[in-house]
Amino acid sequence: MCPDADRALGLAPHTDSYLFMLLYQGNINGLQFYDDAMEWVDLELVEGALIVNIGDLMQIVSNGRFKLVLHSVVANNTRHRISKWFFYLPPWDDVVLPLKKLVEFDRLPMYRTVIWKEDVEF
């Protein structure tokens, strides 16, 4: 809970570097995403639901079929927020590249090959 939520940052806009992230919001609103109309949209709260965020690496591996989402969290001045999350990520030294079958289907890789730790360290 934030006493002056209008002056608090919450969690700044970002994407997740991982393959994907599972998030339980604790039944409190605040998660936002940036949509194709170029505006911030509040994610409608579904009680007990898990949110699945596609990460940077999943976009690479899927050759762009799964799109990452720019998202943020706004502060709440009425209730405490406890969020629980789980990230799925490869070993630190793994090479990440678009899946061969998807590249063959799409004709060209849309992303370059990266070593995960180098991509995260930017």
PDB file of C-alpha atoms in Angstrom:
ATOM      1  CA  MET A   1       0.000   0.000   0.000  1.00  0.00           C
ATOM      2  CA  CYS A   2       1.337   3.404  -0.910  1.00  0.00           C
ATOM      3  CA  PRO A   3       0.002   6.461   0.988  1.00  0.00           C
ATOM      4  CA  ASP A   4       0.427   8.738  -2.041  1.00  0.00           C
ATOM      5  CA  ALA A   5       0.130   6.420  -5.059  1.00  0.00           C
ATOM      6  CA  ASP A   6      -0.049   9.334  -7.515  1.00  0.00           C
ATOM      7  CA  ARG A   7       3.563  10.230  -6.641  1.00  0.00           C
ATOM      8  CA  ALA A   8       4.922   6.660  -6.653  1.00  0.00           C
ATOM      9  CA  LEU A   9       6.471   4.958  -9.650  1.00  0.00           C
ATOM     10  CA  GLY A  10       5.283   1.392  -9.058  1.00  0.00           C
ATOM     11  CA  LEU A  11       7.312  -0.745 -11.461  1.00  0.00           C
ATOM     12  CA  ALA A  12       8.662   1.122 -14.493  1.00  0.00           C
ATOM     13  CA  PRO A  13       7.721  -0.013 -18.015  1.00  0.00           C
ATOM     14  CA  HIS A  14       9.776  -3.031 -19.094  1.00  0.00           C
ATOM     15  CA  THR A  15       9.809  -6.331 -20.933  1.00  0.00           C
ATOM     16  CA  ASP A  16      10.999  -9.570 -19.378  1.00  0.00           C
ATOM     17  CA  SER A  17      14.338 -10.965 -20.563  1.00  0.00           C
ATOM     18  CA  TYR A  18      13.312 -14.562 -19.998  1.00  0.00           C
ATOM     19  CA  LEU A  19      11.387 -17.141 -22.034  1.00  0.00           C
ATOM     20  CA  PHE A  20       8.231 -16.476 -20.051  1.00  0.00           C
ATOM     21  CA  MET A  21       6.994 -15.428 -16.639  1.00  0.00           C
ATOM     22  CA  LEU A  22       4.006 -16.651 -14.626  1.00  0.00           C
ATOM     23  CA  LEU A  23       2.523 -14.015 -12.328  1.00  0.00           C
ATOM     24  CA  TYR A  24      -0.105 -14.180  -9.619  1.00  0.00           C
ATOM     25  CA  GLN A  25      -1.356 -10.659  -8.862  1.00  0.00           C
ATOM     26  CA  GLY A  26      -2.818 -11.365  -5.439  1.00  0.00           C
ATOM     27  CA  ASN A  27      -6.253 -10.212  -6.626  1.00  0.00           C
ATOM     28  CA  ILE A  28      -5.162  -6.552  -6.758  1.00  0.00           C
ATOM     29  CA  ASN A  29      -5.285  -4.385  -9.884  1.00  0.00           C
ATOM     30  CA  GLY A  30      -2.240  -2.507 -11.069  1.00  0.00           C
ATOM     31  CA  LEU A  31      -0.736  -4.413 -13.995  1.00  0.00           C
ATOM     32  CA  GLN A  32      -0.767  -2.428 -17.238  1.00  0.00           C
ATOM     33  CA  PHE A  33       0.361  -3.186 -20.768  1.00  0.00           C
ATOM     34  CA  TYR A  34       1.151  -1.024 -23.748  1.00  0.00           C
ATOM     35  CA  ASP A  35      -1.154  -1.933 -26.617  1.00  0.00           C
ATOM     36  CA  ASP A  36      -0.988  -1.539 -30.390  1.00  0.00           C
ATOM     37  CA  ALA A  37      -2.979   1.723 -30.174  1.00  0.00           C
ATOM     38  CA  MET A  38       0.056   3.131 -28.332  1.00  0.00           C
ATOM     39  CA  GLU A  39      -1.592   3.662 -24.968  1.00  0.00           C
ATOM     40  CA  TRP A  40      -1.406   2.104 -21.512  1.00  0.00           C
ATOM     41  CA  VAL A  41      -4.254  -0.280 -20.732  1.00  0.00           C
ATOM     42  CA  ASP A  42      -5.137  -1.667 -17.289  1.00  0.00           C
ATOM     43  CA  LEU A  43      -5.222  -5.442 -17.323  1.00  0.00           C
ATOM     44  CA  GLU A  44      -8.643  -6.594 -16.164  1.00  0.00           C
ATOM     45  CA  LEU A  45      -8.293  -8.522 -12.941  1.00  0.00           C
ATOM     46  CA  VAL A  46      -9.540 -12.108 -13.043  1.00  0.00           C
ATOM     47  CA  GLU A  47      -9.640 -13.454  -9.500  1.00  0.00           C
ATOM     48  CA  GLY A  48      -7.272 -16.389  -8.996  1.00  0.00           C
ATOM     49  CA  ALA A  49      -5.870 -16.215 -12.539  1.00  0.00           C
ATOM     50  CA  LEU A  50      -2.234 -16.531 -13.530  1.00  0.00           C
ATOM     51  CA  ILE A  51      -0.781 -14.064 -16.011  1.00  0.00           C
ATOM     52  CA  VAL A  52       1.703 -15.391 -18.588  1.00  0.00           C
ATOM     53  CA  ASN A  53       4.130 -12.794 -19.937  1.00  0.00           C
ATOM     54  CA  ILE A  54       6.101 -13.711 -23.034  1.00  0.00           C
ATOM     55  CA  GLY A  55       9.723 -12.687 -22.665  1.00  0.00           C
ATOM     56  CA  ASP A  56      12.431 -11.479 -25.033  1.00  0.00           C
ATOM     57  CA  LEU A  57      13.914 -14.954 -25.430  1.00  0.00           C
ATOM     58  CA  MET A  58      10.557 -16.530 -26.353  1.00  0.00           C
ATOM     59  CA  GLN A  59      10.121 -13.928 -29.079  1.00  0.00           C
ATOM     60  CA  ILE A  60      13.540 -14.891 -30.455  1.00  0.00           C
ATOM     61  CA  VAL A  61      13.007 -18.670 -30.170  1.00  0.00           C
ATOM     62  CA  SER A  62       9.548 -18.449 -31.791  1.00  0.00           C
ATOM     63  CA  ASN A  63      10.973 -16.278 -34.604  1.00  0.00           C
ATOM     64  CA  GLY A  64       8.470 -13.555 -33.708  1.00  0.00           C
ATOM     65  CA  ARG A  65       5.348 -15.734 -33.511  1.00  0.00           C
ATOM     66  CA  PHE A  66       5.013 -14.977 -29.797  1.00  0.00           C
ATOM     67  CA  LYS A  67       5.327 -11.253 -29.089  1.00  0.00           C
ATOM     68  CA  LEU A  68       6.710  -9.801 -25.901  1.00  0.00           C
ATOM     69  CA  VAL A  69       4.632  -7.161 -24.163  1.00  0.00           C
ATOM     70  CA  LEU A  70       5.808  -3.898 -22.644  1.00  0.00           C
ATOM     71  CA  HIS A  71       4.199  -3.768 -19.201  1.00  0.00           C
ATOM     72  CA  SER A  72       4.332  -1.923 -15.893  1.00  0.00           C
ATOM     73  CA  VAL A  73       2.719  -1.907 -12.464  1.00  0.00           C
ATOM     74  CA  VAL A  74       1.094   1.141 -10.911  1.00  0.00           C
ATOM     75  CA  ALA A  75       1.117   1.811  -7.170  1.00  0.00           C
ATOM     76  CA  ASN A  76      -2.005   1.178  -5.102  1.00  0.00           C
ATOM     77  CA  ASN A  77      -3.071   3.452  -2.224  1.00  0.00           C
ATOM     78  CA  THR A  78      -5.805   1.241  -0.775  1.00  0.00           C
ATOM     79  CA  ARG A  79      -4.385  -2.286  -0.434  1.00  0.00           C
ATOM     80  CA  HIS A  80      -1.030  -3.969   0.044  1.00  0.00           C
ATOM     81  CA  ARG A  81       0.140  -5.828  -3.053  1.00  0.00           C
ATOM     82  CA  ILE A  82       1.925  -9.129  -2.814  1.00  0.00           C
ATOM     83  CA  SER A  83       2.751 -10.515  -6.239  1.00  0.00           C
ATOM     84  CA  LYS A  84       4.279 -13.933  -6.785  1.00  0.00           C
ATOM     85  CA  TRP A  85       6.126 -14.778  -9.944  1.00  0.00           C
ATOM     86  CA  PHE A  86       8.103 -17.546 -11.571  1.00  0.00           C
ATOM     87  CA  PHE A  87      10.546 -16.965 -14.402  1.00  0.00           C
ATOM     88  CA  TYR A  88      11.604 -19.688 -16.789  1.00  0.00           C
ATOM     89  CA  LEU A  89      15.048 -19.051 -18.179  1.00  0.00           C
ATOM     90  CA  PRO A  90      17.805 -21.043 -19.856  1.00  0.00           C
ATOM     91  CA  PRO A  91      21.226 -21.767 -18.360  1.00  0.00           C
ATOM     92  CA  TRP A  92      23.395 -18.634 -18.289  1.00  0.00           C
ATOM     93  CA  ASP A  93      25.720 -19.696 -21.145  1.00  0.00           C
ATOM     94  CA  ASP A  94      23.050 -21.060 -23.524  1.00  0.00           C
ATOM     95  CA  VAL A  95      22.912 -19.914 -27.108  1.00  0.00           C
ATOM     96  CA  VAL A  96      19.454 -18.657 -28.052  1.00  0.00           C
ATOM     97  CA  LEU A  97      18.286 -18.564 -31.654  1.00  0.00           C
ATOM     98  CA  PRO A  98      15.051 -18.945 -33.633  1.00  0.00           C
ATOM     99  CA  LEU A  99      13.864 -22.567 -33.865  1.00  0.00           C
ATOM    100  CA  LYS A 100      15.037 -24.149 -37.102  1.00  0.00           C
ATOM    101  CA  LYS A 101      11.568 -25.396 -38.111  1.00  0.00           C
ATOM    102  CA  LEU A 102      10.070 -21.929 -37.709  1.00  0.00           C
ATOM    103  CA  VAL A 103      12.874 -20.316 -39.690  1.00  0.00           C
ATOM    104  CA  GLU A 104      12.349 -22.856 -42.500  1.00  0.00           C
ATOM    105  CA  PHE A 105       8.621 -22.065 -42.482  1.00  0.00           C
ATOM    106  CA  ASP A 106       9.147 -18.293 -42.363  1.00  0.00           C
ATOM    107  CA  ARG A 107      12.108 -18.462 -44.814  1.00  0.00           C
ATOM    108  CA  LEU A 108      14.369 -16.130 -42.817  1.00  0.00           C
ATOM    109  CA  PRO A 109      15.357 -15.768 -39.169  1.00  0.00           C
ATOM    110  CA  MET A 110      13.979 -12.515 -37.772  1.00  0.00           C
ATOM    111  CA  TYR A 111      16.471 -12.421 -34.870  1.00  0.00           C
ATOM    112  CA  ARG A 112      20.177 -12.931 -34.499  1.00  0.00           C
ATOM    113  CA  THR A 113      21.677 -15.655 -32.346  1.00  0.00           C
ATOM    114  CA  VAL A 114      22.524 -14.466 -28.814  1.00  0.00           C
ATOM    115  CA  ILE A 115      24.238 -15.889 -25.788  1.00  0.00           C
ATOM    116  CA  TRP A 116      21.704 -15.304 -23.048  1.00  0.00           C
ATOM    117  CA  LYS A 117      24.040 -13.781 -20.440  1.00  0.00           C
ATOM    118  CA  GLU A 118      25.381 -11.299 -23.023  1.00  0.00           C
ATOM    119  CA  ASP A 119      21.865 -10.303 -24.026  1.00  0.00           C
ATOM    120  CA  VAL A 120      20.902  -9.629 -20.398  1.00  0.00           C
ATOM    121  CA  GLU A 121      24.092  -7.747 -19.514  1.00  0.00           C
ATOM    122  CA  PHE A 122      23.609  -5.043 -22.174  1.00  0.00           C
TER     123      PHE A 122
END
